[in-house]
Every structure is written in structure tokens, then in C-alpha cells.
Amino acid sequence: MPRGDKSAYTDKQKRKAEHIEEGYESRGVSEKEAERRAWATVNKDSGGGNKSGSGRGKADTNLSARKGGKRGGEAAASRSAAERSASAKKAAVTRKRNAEERRAG
């Protein structure tokens, strides 16, 4: 099996990688790098391809998803209420501006 062959992965693992890849691309990561990161995340969560013979597969750990959520919480908790509020207001302005640009463009 050549490197990069995804035939050993289950449909669920492929869908998961696709979803992770879309998330990275929406944040501005290049298509190639997003795909690389997505498959690295799937491999970390599930230990690689799970589609090889009977007794196959291991349960997903979802370690990466948990780690991301924990990091997000830590960042917010270390900031004051005023800083969080200012950040939320700035984000709202950015979302509004991006929505208007999408409508215009």
C-alpha cells in the first residue's frame, strides 16, 4: 500500500478528516496543509486506519478535540471580564463586516 493511500480508513474516519480539513481551510490554512493536519488528527484520535480484517479498530480517544476545548477555556479564564467583553465586541464587528463583504462580493 503506497504512502497516502486511505483505503485502510473507515468511512467515519474519512468523514472526520474531511470535517477537520474544512475547519482549517475556513481559518485560512492552505488546502494541502489542512489535509495534512486533518489526517494527523484522525491518526492521533484513532491510531490510524481501522479497516483491516476481523477484530479491527480501536475506540477513538478524541484527545485532540478535548485538548482544543481545554485550551480555549484556559485562554478565556485568564482574561478579565472587560478584556473578554472587548474581544466579543470586536468579533461581532468582524463577523458583521465579513457577512457584508460576502453579500457584496
mmCIF file of C-alpha atoms in Angstrom:
data_model
loop_
_atom_site.group_PDB
_atom_site.id
_atom_site.type_symbol
_atom_site.label_atom_id
_atom_site.label_comp_id
_atom_site.label_asym_id
_atom_site.label_seq_id
_atom_site.Cartn_x
_atom_site.Cartn_y
_atom_site.Cartn_z
ATOM 1 C CA MET A 1 0.000 0.000 0.000
ATOM 2 C CA PRO A 2 1.648 3.290 -1.066
ATOM 3 C CA ARG A 3 2.059 6.161 1.352
ATOM 4 C CA GLY A 4 -1.002 8.368 1.405
ATOM 5 C CA ASP A 5 -3.388 5.540 0.482
ATOM 6 C CA LYS A 6 -6.574 5.977 2.541
ATOM 7 C CA SER A 7 -8.182 2.606 1.757
ATOM 8 C CA ALA A 8 -7.434 1.294 5.279
ATOM 9 C CA TYR A 9 -9.549 4.033 6.858
ATOM 10 C CA THR A 10 -13.225 3.619 7.703
ATOM 11 C CA ASP A 11 -15.896 5.871 6.223
ATOM 12 C CA LYS A 12 -16.283 7.528 9.615
ATOM 13 C CA GLN A 13 -12.552 8.332 9.756
ATOM 14 C CA LYS A 14 -12.700 9.786 6.242
ATOM 15 C CA ARG A 15 -15.701 11.970 7.140
ATOM 16 C CA LYS A 16 -13.950 13.122 10.308
ATOM 17 C CA ALA A 17 -10.812 14.096 8.358
ATOM 18 C CA GLU A 18 -12.930 15.968 5.798
ATOM 19 C CA HIS A 19 -14.686 17.929 8.534
ATOM 20 C CA ILE A 20 -11.428 18.816 10.297
ATOM 21 C CA GLU A 21 -9.890 19.858 6.976
ATOM 22 C CA GLU A 22 -12.807 22.196 6.225
ATOM 23 C CA GLY A 23 -12.354 23.800 9.638
ATOM 24 C CA TYR A 24 -8.693 24.521 8.987
ATOM 25 C CA GLU A 25 -9.404 25.881 5.498
ATOM 26 C CA SER A 26 -12.062 28.213 6.867
ATOM 27 C CA ARG A 27 -9.376 29.628 9.168
ATOM 28 C CA GLY A 28 -7.085 30.368 6.238
ATOM 29 C CA VAL A 29 -4.781 27.316 6.248
ATOM 30 C CA SER A 30 -3.722 26.153 2.769
ATOM 31 C CA GLU A 31 -5.563 23.175 1.293
ATOM 32 C CA LYS A 32 -2.500 20.902 1.377
ATOM 33 C CA GLU A 33 -1.564 21.808 4.966
ATOM 34 C CA ALA A 34 -5.190 21.482 6.112
ATOM 35 C CA GLU A 35 -5.361 17.954 4.691
ATOM 36 C CA ARG A 36 -2.069 17.010 6.362
ATOM 37 C CA ARG A 37 -3.234 18.309 9.749
ATOM 38 C CA ALA A 38 -6.641 16.654 9.413
ATOM 39 C CA TRP A 39 -5.188 13.184 8.796
ATOM 40 C CA ALA A 40 -2.638 13.683 11.592
ATOM 41 C CA THR A 41 -5.534 14.447 13.940
ATOM 42 C CA VAL A 42 -7.520 11.395 12.814
ATOM 43 C CA ASN A 43 -4.440 9.209 13.283
ATOM 44 C CA LYS A 44 -3.869 10.600 16.770
ATOM 45 C CA ASP A 45 -7.517 10.098 17.745
ATOM 46 C CA SER A 46 -7.961 6.580 16.351
ATOM 47 C CA GLY A 47 -4.478 5.097 15.944
ATOM 48 C CA GLY A 48 -4.521 5.030 12.125
ATOM 49 C CA GLY A 49 -6.649 3.056 9.689
ATOM 50 C CA ASN A 50 -9.181 0.767 11.388
ATOM 51 C CA LYS A 51 -10.384 -1.203 8.378
ATOM 52 C CA SER A 52 -8.050 -4.205 8.337
ATOM 53 C CA GLY A 53 -9.622 -7.619 8.915
ATOM 54 C CA SER A 54 -11.638 -9.081 11.751
ATOM 55 C CA GLY A 55 -11.326 -7.685 15.244
ATOM 56 C CA ARG A 56 -10.321 -4.420 13.709
ATOM 57 C CA GLY A 57 -10.359 -0.994 15.195
ATOM 58 C CA LYS A 58 -9.818 0.778 18.445
ATOM 59 C CA ALA A 59 -12.144 3.258 20.093
ATOM 60 C CA ASP A 60 -11.467 6.910 19.288
ATOM 61 C CA THR A 61 -9.839 8.822 22.114
ATOM 62 C CA ASN A 62 -10.985 12.269 20.865
ATOM 63 C CA LEU A 63 -7.849 13.531 22.597
ATOM 64 C CA SER A 64 -7.245 16.328 20.101
ATOM 65 C CA ALA A 65 -10.792 17.680 20.363
ATOM 66 C CA ARG A 66 -10.599 17.671 24.149
ATOM 67 C CA LYS A 67 -7.220 19.399 24.066
ATOM 68 C CA GLY A 68 -8.556 22.164 21.805
ATOM 69 C CA GLY A 69 -11.561 22.788 24.019
ATOM 70 C CA LYS A 70 -9.430 22.875 27.137
ATOM 71 C CA ARG A 71 -7.012 25.369 25.610
ATOM 72 C CA GLY A 72 -9.873 27.644 24.596
ATOM 73 C CA GLY A 73 -11.256 27.617 28.119
ATOM 74 C CA GLU A 74 -7.882 28.339 29.693
ATOM 75 C CA ALA A 75 -7.325 31.351 27.469
ATOM 76 C CA ALA A 76 -10.678 32.926 28.330
ATOM 77 C CA ALA A 77 -10.357 32.199 32.046
ATOM 78 C CA SER A 78 -7.053 34.030 32.328
ATOM 79 C CA ARG A 79 -8.512 37.300 30.971
ATOM 80 C CA SER A 80 -10.581 39.878 32.809
ATOM 81 C CA ALA A 81 -14.272 40.395 32.122
ATOM 82 C CA ALA A 82 -13.515 43.723 30.423
ATOM 83 C CA GLU A 83 -10.986 42.086 28.089
ATOM 84 C CA ARG A 84 -13.425 39.301 27.191
ATOM 85 C CA SER A 85 -16.179 41.824 26.536
ATOM 86 C CA ALA A 86 -13.930 43.935 24.321
ATOM 87 C CA SER A 87 -12.892 40.848 22.393
ATOM 88 C CA ALA A 88 -16.529 39.804 21.900
ATOM 89 C CA LYS A 89 -17.466 43.254 20.605
ATOM 90 C CA LYS A 90 -14.521 43.235 18.200
ATOM 91 C CA ALA A 91 -15.514 39.756 16.965
ATOM 92 C CA ALA A 92 -19.093 40.887 16.383
ATOM 93 C CA VAL A 93 -17.897 43.814 14.270
ATOM 94 C CA THR A 94 -15.633 41.481 12.270
ATOM 95 C CA ARG A 95 -18.437 38.965 11.676
ATOM 96 C CA LYS A 96 -20.748 41.745 10.521
ATOM 97 C CA ARG A 97 -18.112 43.145 8.173
ATOM 98 C CA ASN A 98 -17.329 39.700 6.719
ATOM 99 C CA ALA A 99 -21.031 38.985 6.178
ATOM 100 C CA GLU A 100 -21.438 42.282 4.322
ATOM 101 C CA GLU A 101 -18.379 41.537 2.181
ATOM 102 C CA ARG A 102 -19.772 38.101 1.286
ATOM 103 C CA ARG A 103 -23.086 39.662 0.244
ATOM 104 C CA ALA A 104 -21.365 42.353 -1.825
ATOM 105 C CA GLY A 105 -18.773 40.019 -3.392
#
